[in-house]
């Protein structure tokens, strides 16, 4: 009896690892992506110039539009670009790339609302498309990608940040694109290890496993993260989280494919190239983004060593460095001090300040534009208001969808949710650690594309479930299930909410009574 049990158990083998599933790109993918992209361009550009303050910027555009204009006027060398040189700005607290991008629009259309918003609107439309492409790459389904595209179109935050000349959309696009390229790298390295496994090269490559060749997708991820960092320092969070994800995914794959020493193999074969792509490349690009600052004789703190500014500061040791390098580091330390002292406990306050936990339900939007006391037809008093406002059908699902994704990862081994979860964590957890800092809802903009991707994945699962509904067969033209009906219902609610709240997203003139109906929560006012 014992011998029979032994023979049966020896016949049971661990299932062989499977290759990543790849569904070829089809005409449906092309059509849906192009249609969503065209709608995204239309919704971002229609009426984009209507909200202004007598022809001048509104809200935080007042910082960035003039700086971009200064850059545009000093853009004499096409390679170097321009830089802020007006001492009236005081301390410019963000890297130059975002303003340089906005300056391109001002070079085309002048110092006008279209000028400082043109490139932002292009980036805003591209965010919608790449959110859709990320969902397609993770799910290998054009239907799931379409779900993500529709939701990205009708989210108020993604709409508004793409219609104003501020920096948020300029960091958001490279972050979403970096997630897309990292997803491509994860699929590619999986396929390479699988090919090595099938051909027997893993056993032949020694205890550390095979070398995986140059990883262009990961290199592209590093380039995009460098661009994000060159817009705002919060790009650092994504460098850290994406770098760790890439390395741990490599470790998991090496262990999965039976490498004798997976930890050592990852450390020796994968981590050095990961550091080069996801740390070194962004660092080089970040320094390169300051090339106009180094080339200019009038940029902020450019001569802080020779004019004695550094010598009397807390960083007098910088006097040992060459002047351009000393001034550059002094500039960065000054910006770091500014950010570290911008705290609630330090007495800084703002009527639209918000904390990270409120972002999870979009409970504290930001008023970007306000014009009240407008007389309407019939003698009604009307107003025009524009809020950075998250569509409730999307934002109120943030916590449930995060919990679902964690459950799907842990209990079902659904690896599709890992990247969106890590990307969400990169945009959320660091702000919890700095909760005393003064914060605003636009810091949460990088969260919503990944929330949308997770919702789209969940909708894809839901669409494949449920019982057939024969009464709807003739209406739909095919056998519709209850799951598909639920998905259609949810998307209809999201689109309906977007239309309902569109007056405070586009700044339509509406009666005060209608505005009061839109303010569902006291914290929205």
One Martini backbone bead per residue (centre of mass of N, CA, C, O) as a GRO file, in nm:
protein
  525
    1UNK     BB    1   0.059   0.062  -0.021
    2UNK     BB    2   0.301   0.253   0.009
    3UNK     BB    3   0.406   0.221  -0.285
    4UNK     BB    4   0.155   0.344  -0.421
    5UNK     BB    5   0.172   0.626  -0.294
    6UNK     BB    6   0.455   0.692  -0.398
    7UNK     BB    7   0.391   0.666  -0.703
    8UNK     BB    8   0.171   0.884  -0.712
    9UNK     BB    9   0.333   1.128  -0.594
   10UNK     BB   10   0.561   1.119  -0.817
   11UNK     BB   11   0.352   1.191  -1.055
   12UNK     BB   12   0.324   1.462  -0.916
   13UNK     BB   13   0.347   1.784  -1.056
   14UNK     BB   14   0.448   2.085  -1.092
   15UNK     BB   15   0.336   2.329  -1.252
   16UNK     BB   16   0.414   2.488  -1.516
   17UNK     BB   17   0.502   2.768  -1.626
   18UNK     BB   18   0.353   3.043  -1.777
   19UNK     BB   19   0.292   3.241  -2.018
   20UNK     BB   20   0.207   3.530  -2.121
   21UNK     BB   21  -0.078   3.671  -2.215
   22UNK     BB   22  -0.150   3.740  -2.569
   23UNK     BB   23  -0.339   3.992  -2.731
   24UNK     BB   24  -0.384   4.111  -3.015
   25UNK     BB   25  -0.401   4.379  -3.194
   26UNK     BB   26  -0.690   4.548  -3.309
   27UNK     BB   27  -0.931   4.728  -3.460
   28UNK     BB   28  -1.083   4.786  -3.199
   29UNK     BB   29  -0.855   4.923  -3.057
   30UNK     BB   30  -0.815   5.155  -3.254
   31UNK     BB   31  -1.098   5.275  -3.253
   32UNK     BB   32  -1.136   5.327  -2.948
   33UNK     BB   33  -0.882   5.500  -2.907
   34UNK     BB   34  -0.945   5.724  -3.112
   35UNK     BB   35  -1.219   5.810  -3.001
   36UNK     BB   36  -1.128   5.881  -2.717
   37UNK     BB   37  -0.912   6.088  -2.805
   38UNK     BB   38  -1.103   6.288  -2.945
   39UNK     BB   39  -1.283   6.344  -2.701
   40UNK     BB   40  -1.056   6.445  -2.520
   41UNK     BB   41  -0.983   6.690  -2.688
   42UNK     BB   42  -1.257   6.827  -2.684
   43UNK     BB   43  -1.300   6.844  -2.366
   44UNK     BB   44  -1.032   7.020  -2.325
   45UNK     BB   45  -1.080   7.262  -2.550
   46UNK     BB   46  -1.352   7.343  -2.483
   47UNK     BB   47  -1.349   7.652  -2.349
   48UNK     BB   48  -1.043   7.707  -2.239
   49UNK     BB   49  -1.058   8.050  -2.242
   50UNK     BB   50  -1.300   8.157  -2.050
   51UNK     BB   51  -1.121   8.139  -1.789
   52UNK     BB   52  -1.059   8.459  -1.645
   53UNK     BB   53  -0.875   8.765  -1.532
   54UNK     BB   54  -0.884   8.981  -1.753
   55UNK     BB   55  -0.657   8.796  -1.916
   56UNK     BB   56  -0.562   8.644  -1.667
   57UNK     BB   57  -0.471   8.438  -1.451
   58UNK     BB   58  -0.568   8.159  -1.246
   59UNK     BB   59  -0.481   8.088  -0.966
   60UNK     BB   60  -0.180   7.907  -1.007
   61UNK     BB   61  -0.121   8.041  -1.280
   62UNK     BB   62   0.016   8.298  -1.156
   63UNK     BB   63   0.291   8.145  -1.144
   64UNK     BB   64   0.338   7.981  -1.427
   65UNK     BB   65   0.276   8.169  -1.666
   66UNK     BB   66   0.499   8.385  -1.617
   67UNK     BB   67   0.735   8.187  -1.614
   68UNK     BB   68   0.687   8.079  -1.900
   69UNK     BB   69   0.720   8.355  -2.039
   70UNK     BB   70   1.011   8.399  -1.955
   71UNK     BB   71   1.111   8.149  -2.101
   72UNK     BB   72   1.017   8.223  -2.386
   73UNK     BB   73   1.191   8.497  -2.399
   74UNK     BB   74   1.473   8.314  -2.328
   75UNK     BB   75   1.454   8.127  -2.602
   76UNK     BB   76   1.738   8.114  -2.797
   77UNK     BB   77   1.812   7.814  -2.743
   78UNK     BB   78   1.693   7.506  -2.845
   79UNK     BB   79   1.858   7.333  -2.632
   80UNK     BB   80   1.841   7.498  -2.360
   81UNK     BB   81   1.643   7.715  -2.335
   82UNK     BB   82   1.467   7.844  -2.068
   83UNK     BB   83   1.441   8.082  -1.782
   84UNK     BB   84   1.400   8.207  -1.482
   85UNK     BB   85   1.476   8.579  -1.409
   86UNK     BB   86   1.269   8.706  -1.223
   87UNK     BB   87   1.292   8.843  -0.902
   88UNK     BB   88   0.975   8.864  -0.840
   89UNK     BB   89   0.931   8.550  -0.774
   90UNK     BB   90   1.149   8.457  -0.609
   91UNK     BB   91   1.097   8.140  -0.519
   92UNK     BB   92   1.140   7.866  -0.721
   93UNK     BB   93   0.981   7.538  -0.632
   94UNK     BB   94   1.030   7.418  -0.927
   95UNK     BB   95   1.115   7.271  -1.179
   96UNK     BB   96   1.136   7.361  -1.530
   97UNK     BB   97   0.976   7.172  -1.730
   98UNK     BB   98   0.676   7.257  -1.703
   99UNK     BB   99   0.727   7.554  -1.799
  100UNK     BB  100   0.854   7.480  -2.072
  101UNK     BB  101   0.600   7.351  -2.185
  102UNK     BB  102   0.413   7.598  -2.156
  103UNK     BB  103   0.593   7.785  -2.338
  104UNK     BB  104   0.518   7.663  -2.610
  105UNK     BB  105   0.233   7.789  -2.618
  106UNK     BB  106   0.329   8.089  -2.585
  107UNK     BB  107   0.494   8.092  -2.851
  108UNK     BB  108   0.232   8.053  -3.028
  109UNK     BB  109  -0.008   8.245  -2.846
  110UNK     BB  110   0.100   8.378  -2.614
  111UNK     BB  111  -0.016   8.582  -2.343
  112UNK     BB  112  -0.261   8.351  -2.307
  113UNK     BB  113  -0.485   8.120  -2.231
  114UNK     BB  114  -0.400   7.940  -2.469
  115UNK     BB  115  -0.098   7.945  -2.419
  116UNK     BB  116  -0.102   7.825  -2.104
  117UNK     BB  117  -0.311   7.565  -2.203
  118UNK     BB  118  -0.238   7.395  -2.452
  119UNK     BB  119  -0.041   7.172  -2.347
  120UNK     BB  120  -0.220   7.074  -2.117
  121UNK     BB  121  -0.446   6.964  -2.301
  122UNK     BB  122  -0.276   6.754  -2.445
  123UNK     BB  123  -0.196   6.601  -2.189
  124UNK     BB  124  -0.484   6.537  -2.093
  125UNK     BB  125  -0.556   6.355  -2.334
  126UNK     BB  126  -0.316   6.155  -2.298
  127UNK     BB  127  -0.401   6.042  -2.025
  128UNK     BB  128  -0.647   5.893  -2.126
  129UNK     BB  129  -0.503   5.707  -2.329
  130UNK     BB  130  -0.292   5.578  -2.121
  131UNK     BB  131  -0.500   5.458  -1.937
  132UNK     BB  132  -0.610   5.270  -2.153
  133UNK     BB  133  -0.338   5.126  -2.226
  134UNK     BB  134  -0.287   5.010  -1.948
  135UNK     BB  135  -0.540   4.834  -1.937
  136UNK     BB  136  -0.471   4.670  -2.190
  137UNK     BB  137  -0.198   4.549  -2.092
  138UNK     BB  138  -0.310   4.406  -1.834
  139UNK     BB  139  -0.578   4.258  -1.975
  140UNK     BB  140  -0.599   4.203  -2.288
  141UNK     BB  141  -0.850   4.420  -2.332
  142UNK     BB  142  -1.060   4.630  -2.506
  143UNK     BB  143  -1.292   4.653  -2.305
  144UNK     BB  144  -1.138   4.745  -2.055
  145UNK     BB  145  -1.015   4.990  -2.195
  146UNK     BB  146  -1.286   5.128  -2.247
  147UNK     BB  147  -1.367   5.165  -1.959
  148UNK     BB  148  -1.125   5.346  -1.887
  149UNK     BB  149  -1.177   5.567  -2.097
  150UNK     BB  150  -1.454   5.659  -1.999
  151UNK     BB  151  -1.369   5.734  -1.707
  152UNK     BB  152  -1.147   5.939  -1.787
  153UNK     BB  153  -1.341   6.134  -1.933
  154UNK     BB  154  -1.548   6.166  -1.655
  155UNK     BB  155  -1.332   6.298  -1.487
  156UNK     BB  156  -1.286   6.593  -1.323
  157UNK     BB  157  -0.984   6.603  -1.263
  158UNK     BB  158  -0.874   6.531  -1.549
  159UNK     BB  159  -1.009   6.769  -1.682
  160UNK     BB  160  -0.909   7.026  -1.524
  161UNK     BB  161  -0.594   6.980  -1.541
  162UNK     BB  162  -0.632   7.001  -1.873
  163UNK     BB  163  -0.739   7.337  -1.847
  164UNK     BB  164  -0.470   7.427  -1.693
  165UNK     BB  165  -0.164   7.620  -1.622
  166UNK     BB  166  -0.030   7.366  -1.469
  167UNK     BB  167   0.173   7.095  -1.336
  168UNK     BB  168   0.008   6.828  -1.296
  169UNK     BB  169  -0.009   6.717  -1.594
  170UNK     BB  170   0.311   6.702  -1.637
  171UNK     BB  171   0.338   6.459  -1.426
  172UNK     BB  172   0.111   6.257  -1.498
  173UNK     BB  173   0.186   6.147  -1.776
  174UNK     BB  174   0.467   6.013  -1.711
  175UNK     BB  175   0.351   5.823  -1.498
  176UNK     BB  176   0.155   5.663  -1.676
  177UNK     BB  177   0.369   5.584  -1.886
  178UNK     BB  178   0.555   5.434  -1.686
  179UNK     BB  179   0.349   5.216  -1.619
  180UNK     BB  180   0.325   5.110  -1.909
  181UNK     BB  181   0.628   5.034  -1.949
  182UNK     BB  182   0.650   4.850  -1.701
  183UNK     BB  183   0.443   4.648  -1.801
  184UNK     BB  184   0.615   4.572  -2.048
  185UNK     BB  185   0.858   4.464  -1.889
  186UNK     BB  186   0.711   4.241  -1.728
  187UNK     BB  187   0.631   4.083  -1.981
  188UNK     BB  188   0.910   4.049  -2.113
  189UNK     BB  189   1.060   3.901  -1.879
  190UNK     BB  190   0.868   3.668  -1.868
  191UNK     BB  191   0.916   3.567  -2.159
  192UNK     BB  192   1.223   3.522  -2.136
  193UNK     BB  193   1.212   3.313  -1.908
  194UNK     BB  194   1.030   3.115  -2.054
  195UNK     BB  195   1.217   3.059  -2.292
  196UNK     BB  196   1.449   2.953  -2.114
  197UNK     BB  197   1.288   2.718  -1.994
  198UNK     BB  198   1.209   2.569  -2.258
  199UNK     BB  199   1.524   2.554  -2.365
  200UNK     BB  200   1.714   2.506  -2.091
  201UNK     BB  201   1.883   2.769  -1.988
  202UNK     BB  202   1.849   2.770  -1.682
  203UNK     BB  203   2.019   2.514  -1.618
  204UNK     BB  204   2.281   2.632  -1.784
  205UNK     BB  205   2.323   2.926  -1.613
  206UNK     BB  206   2.317   2.852  -1.330
  207UNK     BB  207   2.231   2.965  -1.007
  208UNK     BB  208   2.136   3.269  -1.123
  209UNK     BB  209   2.067   3.255  -1.401
  210UNK     BB  210   1.976   3.437  -1.658
  211UNK     BB  211   2.023   3.665  -1.881
  212UNK     BB  212   1.792   3.936  -2.015
  213UNK     BB  213   1.896   4.173  -2.130
  214UNK     BB  214   1.791   4.443  -2.273
  215UNK     BB  215   1.550   4.685  -2.121
  216UNK     BB  216   1.363   4.907  -2.282
  217UNK     BB  217   1.117   4.951  -2.104
  218UNK     BB  218   1.279   5.032  -1.850
  219UNK     BB  219   1.428   5.265  -1.974
  220UNK     BB  220   1.170   5.427  -2.038
  221UNK     BB  221   1.083   5.454  -1.746
  222UNK     BB  222   1.325   5.628  -1.658
  223UNK     BB  223   1.273   5.864  -1.846
  224UNK     BB  224   0.986   5.934  -1.739
  225UNK     BB  225   1.072   5.977  -1.443
  226UNK     BB  226   1.263   6.210  -1.510
  227UNK     BB  227   1.039   6.397  -1.610
  228UNK     BB  228   0.873   6.405  -1.353
  229UNK     BB  229   1.101   6.516  -1.170
  230UNK     BB  230   1.131   6.783  -1.362
  231UNK     BB  231   0.856   6.897  -1.237
  232UNK     BB  232   0.849   6.718  -0.963
  233UNK     BB  233   0.957   6.571  -0.668
  234UNK     BB  234   0.731   6.344  -0.654
  235UNK     BB  235   0.879   6.151  -0.855
  236UNK     BB  236   1.044   5.995  -0.641
  237UNK     BB  237   0.829   5.793  -0.550
  238UNK     BB  238   0.820   5.633  -0.824
  239UNK     BB  239   1.108   5.544  -0.829
  240UNK     BB  240   1.094   5.372  -0.574
  241UNK     BB  241   0.843   5.189  -0.632
  242UNK     BB  242   0.920   5.088  -0.920
  243UNK     BB  243   1.195   4.971  -0.847
  244UNK     BB  244   1.094   4.762  -0.642
  245UNK     BB  245   0.896   4.616  -0.824
  246UNK     BB  246   1.095   4.519  -1.037
  247UNK     BB  247   1.279   4.351  -0.848
  248UNK     BB  248   1.058   4.166  -0.717
  249UNK     BB  249   0.959   4.048  -0.983
  250UNK     BB  250   1.223   3.915  -1.061
  251UNK     BB  251   1.238   3.733  -0.815
  252UNK     BB  252   0.975   3.581  -0.862
  253UNK     BB  253   1.052   3.464  -1.139
  254UNK     BB  254   1.306   3.308  -1.057
  255UNK     BB  255   1.159   3.130  -0.858
  256UNK     BB  256   0.938   3.019  -1.052
  257UNK     BB  257   1.182   2.904  -1.262
  258UNK     BB  258   1.407   2.756  -1.071
  259UNK     BB  259   1.621   2.914  -0.948
  260UNK     BB  260   1.857   2.839  -0.721
  261UNK     BB  261   1.946   3.167  -0.678
  262UNK     BB  262   1.737   3.423  -0.677
  263UNK     BB  263   1.858   3.648  -0.505
  264UNK     BB  264   2.139   3.656  -0.631
  265UNK     BB  265   2.039   3.685  -0.921
  266UNK     BB  266   1.900   3.958  -0.881
  267UNK     BB  267   2.143   4.119  -0.767
  268UNK     BB  268   2.333   4.052  -1.025
  269UNK     BB  269   2.128   4.071  -1.287
  270UNK     BB  270   1.906   4.318  -1.211
  271UNK     BB  271   1.971   4.559  -1.017
  272UNK     BB  272   2.185   4.720  -1.173
  273UNK     BB  273   1.995   4.788  -1.416
  274UNK     BB  274   1.777   4.920  -1.245
  275UNK     BB  275   1.949   5.152  -1.136
  276UNK     BB  276   2.019   5.269  -1.411
  277UNK     BB  277   1.721   5.317  -1.516
  278UNK     BB  278   1.557   5.423  -1.230
  279UNK     BB  279   1.799   5.625  -1.125
  280UNK     BB  280   2.019   5.738  -1.316
  281UNK     BB  281   1.852   5.851  -1.549
  282UNK     BB  282   1.679   6.053  -1.385
  283UNK     BB  283   1.920   6.213  -1.274
  284UNK     BB  284   2.031   6.310  -1.543
  285UNK     BB  285   1.769   6.448  -1.644
  286UNK     BB  286   1.742   6.647  -1.415
  287UNK     BB  287   2.002   6.802  -1.466
  288UNK     BB  288   1.936   6.866  -1.766
  289UNK     BB  289   1.682   7.050  -1.698
  290UNK     BB  290   1.907   7.282  -1.589
  291UNK     BB  291   2.071   7.402  -1.832
  292UNK     BB  292   1.959   7.696  -1.838
  293UNK     BB  293   2.058   7.777  -1.560
  294UNK     BB  294   2.362   7.740  -1.616
  295UNK     BB  295   2.364   7.937  -1.878
  296UNK     BB  296   2.267   8.156  -1.702
  297UNK     BB  297   2.320   8.490  -1.547
  298UNK     BB  298   1.999   8.536  -1.413
  299UNK     BB  299   1.946   8.316  -1.239
  300UNK     BB  300   1.857   8.180  -0.957
  301UNK     BB  301   2.145   8.167  -0.763
  302UNK     BB  302   2.389   8.164  -0.967
  303UNK     BB  303   2.562   8.394  -0.765
  304UNK     BB  304   2.566   8.303  -0.446
  305UNK     BB  305   2.873   8.296  -0.395
  306UNK     BB  306   2.986   8.582  -0.490
  307UNK     BB  307   2.752   8.748  -0.314
  308UNK     BB  308   2.741   8.586  -0.013
  309UNK     BB  309   2.492   8.402   0.046
  310UNK     BB  310   2.625   8.133   0.136
  311UNK     BB  311   2.818   8.223   0.368
  312UNK     BB  312   2.549   8.318   0.552
  313UNK     BB  313   2.456   8.028   0.575
  314UNK     BB  314   2.385   7.688   0.656
  315UNK     BB  315   2.573   7.623   0.371
  316UNK     BB  316   2.891   7.708   0.373
  317UNK     BB  317   3.028   7.448   0.247
  318UNK     BB  318   2.967   7.534  -0.056
  319UNK     BB  319   3.230   7.712  -0.100
  320UNK     BB  320   3.402   7.454  -0.213
  321UNK     BB  321   3.254   7.498  -0.471
  322UNK     BB  322   3.163   7.564  -0.759
  323UNK     BB  323   2.952   7.804  -0.841
  324UNK     BB  324   2.727   7.651  -0.997
  325UNK     BB  325   2.705   7.418  -0.791
  326UNK     BB  326   2.654   7.581  -0.537
  327UNK     BB  327   2.397   7.727  -0.639
  328UNK     BB  328   2.231   7.473  -0.698
  329UNK     BB  329   2.230   7.360  -0.408
  330UNK     BB  330   2.119   7.609  -0.268
  331UNK     BB  331   1.854   7.608  -0.411
  332UNK     BB  332   1.759   7.326  -0.311
  333UNK     BB  333   1.773   7.385  -0.007
  334UNK     BB  334   1.568   7.617  -0.017
  335UNK     BB  335   1.331   7.449  -0.121
  336UNK     BB  336   1.330   7.240   0.104
  337UNK     BB  337   1.267   7.442   0.326
  338UNK     BB  338   1.002   7.541   0.220
  339UNK     BB  339   0.852   7.267   0.229
  340UNK     BB  340   0.912   7.199   0.538
  341UNK     BB  341   0.761   7.485   0.639
  342UNK     BB  342   0.479   7.401   0.499
  343UNK     BB  343   0.281   7.406   0.774
  344UNK     BB  344   0.031   7.388   1.000
  345UNK     BB  345   0.203   7.425   1.266
  346UNK     BB  346   0.345   7.692   1.125
  347UNK     BB  347   0.067   7.864   1.021
  348UNK     BB  348  -0.035   7.733   0.767
  349UNK     BB  349  -0.309   7.834   0.551
  350UNK     BB  350  -0.613   7.719   0.372
  351UNK     BB  351  -0.936   7.701   0.256
  352UNK     BB  352  -0.833   7.434   0.053
  353UNK     BB  353  -0.731   7.246   0.239
  354UNK     BB  354  -0.593   6.903   0.250
  355UNK     BB  355  -0.604   6.557   0.320
  356UNK     BB  356  -0.547   6.239   0.224
  357UNK     BB  357  -0.813   6.105   0.338
  358UNK     BB  358  -1.001   6.297   0.164
  359UNK     BB  359  -0.923   6.185  -0.124
  360UNK     BB  360  -1.082   5.907  -0.114
  361UNK     BB  361  -1.370   6.106  -0.142
  362UNK     BB  362  -1.355   6.397  -0.239
  363UNK     BB  363  -1.425   6.619   0.010
  364UNK     BB  364  -1.196   6.850  -0.101
  365UNK     BB  365  -1.205   7.065  -0.312
  366UNK     BB  366  -1.120   7.319  -0.564
  367UNK     BB  367  -1.120   7.656  -0.620
  368UNK     BB  368  -1.046   7.821  -0.931
  369UNK     BB  369  -1.329   7.973  -1.000
  370UNK     BB  370  -1.505   8.303  -0.959
  371UNK     BB  371  -1.847   8.429  -1.045
  372UNK     BB  372  -2.063   8.658  -0.909
  373UNK     BB  373  -2.360   8.833  -0.957
  374UNK     BB  374  -2.517   8.728  -1.201
  375UNK     BB  375  -2.742   8.818  -1.446
  376UNK     BB  376  -3.029   8.659  -1.545
  377UNK     BB  377  -3.283   8.527  -1.662
  378UNK     BB  378  -3.551   8.655  -1.477
  379UNK     BB  379  -3.355   8.783  -1.242
  380UNK     BB  380  -3.147   8.594  -1.175
  381UNK     BB  381  -2.894   8.467  -0.978
  382UNK     BB  382  -2.561   8.408  -1.080
  383UNK     BB  383  -2.286   8.175  -1.171
  384UNK     BB  384  -1.923   8.104  -1.188
  385UNK     BB  385  -1.772   7.775  -1.148
  386UNK     BB  386  -1.450   7.615  -1.066
  387UNK     BB  387  -1.362   7.279  -1.001
  388UNK     BB  388  -1.171   7.045  -0.839
  389UNK     BB  389  -1.357   6.754  -0.929
  390UNK     BB  390  -1.473   6.446  -0.833
  391UNK     BB  391  -1.632   6.188  -0.951
  392UNK     BB  392  -1.821   6.000  -0.745
  393UNK     BB  393  -1.836   5.724  -0.908
  394UNK     BB  394  -1.520   5.705  -0.863
  395UNK     BB  395  -1.411   5.814  -0.581
  396UNK     BB  396  -1.615   5.639  -0.395
  397UNK     BB  397  -1.445   5.366  -0.495
  398UNK     BB  398  -1.160   5.358  -0.382
  399UNK     BB  399  -1.169   5.171  -0.134
  400UNK     BB  400  -1.317   4.924  -0.254
  401UNK     BB  401  -1.107   4.876  -0.489
  402UNK     BB  402  -0.860   4.830  -0.311
  403UNK     BB  403  -0.972   4.586  -0.158
  404UNK     BB  404  -1.023   4.411  -0.404
  405UNK     BB  405  -0.730   4.406  -0.510
  406UNK     BB  406  -0.602   4.275  -0.264
  407UNK     BB  407  -0.775   4.022  -0.275
  408UNK     BB  408  -0.699   3.934  -0.567
  409UNK     BB  409  -0.399   3.900  -0.504
  410UNK     BB  410  -0.402   3.707  -0.252
  411UNK     BB  411  -0.641   3.490  -0.323
  412UNK     BB  412  -0.601   3.483  -0.668
  413UNK     BB  413  -0.336   3.590  -0.810
  414UNK     BB  414  -0.379   3.883  -0.937
  415UNK     BB  415  -0.135   4.058  -1.121
  416UNK     BB  416  -0.280   4.310  -1.250
  417UNK     BB  417  -0.303   4.486  -0.969
  418UNK     BB  418  -0.017   4.564  -0.876
  419UNK     BB  419   0.065   4.821  -1.026
  420UNK     BB  420  -0.173   5.007  -0.942
  421UNK     BB  421  -0.121   4.980  -0.640
  422UNK     BB  422   0.169   5.091  -0.632
  423UNK     BB  423   0.103   5.362  -0.767
  424UNK     BB  424  -0.092   5.456  -0.552
  425UNK     BB  425   0.107   5.442  -0.314
  426UNK     BB  426   0.309   5.654  -0.432
  427UNK     BB  427   0.068   5.888  -0.421
  428UNK     BB  428  -0.001   5.849  -0.090
  429UNK     BB  429   0.191   5.760   0.147
  430UNK     BB  430   0.393   6.005   0.161
  431UNK     BB  431   0.167   6.206   0.260
  432UNK     BB  432   0.118   6.072   0.532
  433UNK     BB  433   0.410   6.127   0.641
  434UNK     BB  434   0.330   6.455   0.563
  435UNK     BB  435   0.057   6.567   0.712
  436UNK     BB  436   0.155   6.867   0.807
  437UNK     BB  437   0.138   6.955   0.539
  438UNK     BB  438   0.044   7.153   0.300
  439UNK     BB  439  -0.254   7.063   0.113
  440UNK     BB  440  -0.399   6.939  -0.199
  441UNK     BB  441  -0.605   6.788  -0.429
  442UNK     BB  442  -0.396   6.792  -0.672
  443UNK     BB  443  -0.213   6.566  -0.544
  444UNK     BB  444  -0.436   6.333  -0.635
  445UNK     BB  445  -0.422   6.298  -0.946
  446UNK     BB  446  -0.231   6.031  -0.967
  447UNK     BB  447  -0.456   5.828  -0.861
  448UNK     BB  448  -0.697   5.798  -1.073
  449UNK     BB  449  -0.587   5.615  -1.303
  450UNK     BB  450  -0.557   5.362  -1.109
  451UNK     BB  451  -0.844   5.345  -1.019
  452UNK     BB  452  -0.962   5.307  -1.302
  453UNK     BB  453  -0.816   5.045  -1.373
  454UNK     BB  454  -0.938   4.880  -1.143
  455UNK     BB  455  -1.231   4.918  -1.222
  456UNK     BB  456  -1.202   4.793  -1.505
  457UNK     BB  457  -1.121   4.512  -1.406
  458UNK     BB  458  -1.378   4.464  -1.242
  459UNK     BB  459  -1.573   4.497  -1.481
  460UNK     BB  460  -1.460   4.262  -1.644
  461UNK     BB  461  -1.543   4.049  -1.439
  462UNK     BB  462  -1.847   4.120  -1.424
  463UNK     BB  463  -1.918   4.075  -1.732
  464UNK     BB  464  -1.857   3.746  -1.692
  465UNK     BB  465  -2.115   3.748  -1.522
  466UNK     BB  466  -2.401   3.592  -1.481
  467UNK     BB  467  -2.715   3.580  -1.609
  468UNK     BB  468  -2.917   3.549  -1.849
  469UNK     BB  469  -3.128   3.796  -2.043
  470UNK     BB  470  -3.372   3.739  -2.259
  471UNK     BB  471  -3.530   4.019  -2.286
  472UNK     BB  472  -3.244   4.161  -2.404
  473UNK     BB  473  -3.168   4.030  -2.675
  474UNK     BB  474  -3.315   4.209  -2.884
  475UNK     BB  475  -3.201   4.484  -2.793
  476UNK     BB  476  -2.882   4.401  -2.807
  477UNK     BB  477  -2.822   4.134  -3.009
  478UNK     BB  478  -2.755   3.969  -2.747
  479UNK     BB  479  -2.654   3.781  -2.476
  480UNK     BB  480  -2.732   3.916  -2.180
  481UNK     BB  481  -2.607   3.984  -1.869
  482UNK     BB  482  -2.613   4.094  -1.550
  483UNK     BB  483  -2.322   4.196  -1.552
  484UNK     BB  484  -2.342   4.376  -1.804
  485UNK     BB  485  -2.569   4.553  -1.695
  486UNK     BB  486  -2.410   4.665  -1.455
  487UNK     BB  487  -2.190   4.803  -1.619
  488UNK     BB  488  -2.372   4.990  -1.781
  489UNK     BB  489  -2.495   5.128  -1.536
  490UNK     BB  490  -2.236   5.248  -1.420
  491UNK     BB  491  -2.145   5.412  -1.667
  492UNK     BB  492  -2.402   5.583  -1.676
  493UNK     BB  493  -2.361   5.716  -1.402
  494UNK     BB  494  -2.089   5.849  -1.461
  495UNK     BB  495  -2.186   6.019  -1.700
  496UNK     BB  496  -2.419   6.160  -1.552
  497UNK     BB  497  -2.246   6.301  -1.337
  498UNK     BB  498  -2.075   6.464  -1.527
  499UNK     BB  499  -2.310   6.627  -1.645
  500UNK     BB  500  -2.422   6.739  -1.378
  501UNK     BB  501  -2.122   6.873  -1.295
  502UNK     BB  502  -2.023   7.049  -1.544
  503UNK     BB  503  -2.061   7.349  -1.449
  504UNK     BB  504  -1.801   7.309  -1.233
  505UNK     BB  505  -1.591   7.234  -1.475
  506UNK     BB  506  -1.657   7.473  -1.706
  507UNK     BB  507  -1.821   7.738  -1.616
  508UNK     BB  508  -2.115   7.768  -1.609
  509UNK     BB  509  -2.399   7.947  -1.614
  510UNK     BB  510  -2.577   7.951  -1.299
  511UNK     BB  511  -2.791   7.925  -1.071
  512UNK     BB  512  -2.778   7.933  -0.736
  513UNK     BB  513  -2.976   7.696  -0.693
  514UNK     BB  514  -2.813   7.487  -0.857
  515UNK     BB  515  -2.554   7.503  -0.699
  516UNK     BB  516  -2.675   7.399  -0.433
  517UNK     BB  517  -2.745   7.114  -0.551
  518UNK     BB  518  -2.435   7.032  -0.603
  519UNK     BB  519  -2.386   7.060  -0.285
  520UNK     BB  520  -2.384   6.778  -0.106
  521UNK     BB  521  -2.142   6.884   0.064
  522UNK     BB  522  -2.011   7.103   0.288
  523UNK     BB  523  -1.700   7.059   0.192
  524UNK     BB  524  -1.751   7.182  -0.108
  525UNK     BB  525  -1.776   7.504  -0.021
   0.00000   0.00000   0.00000
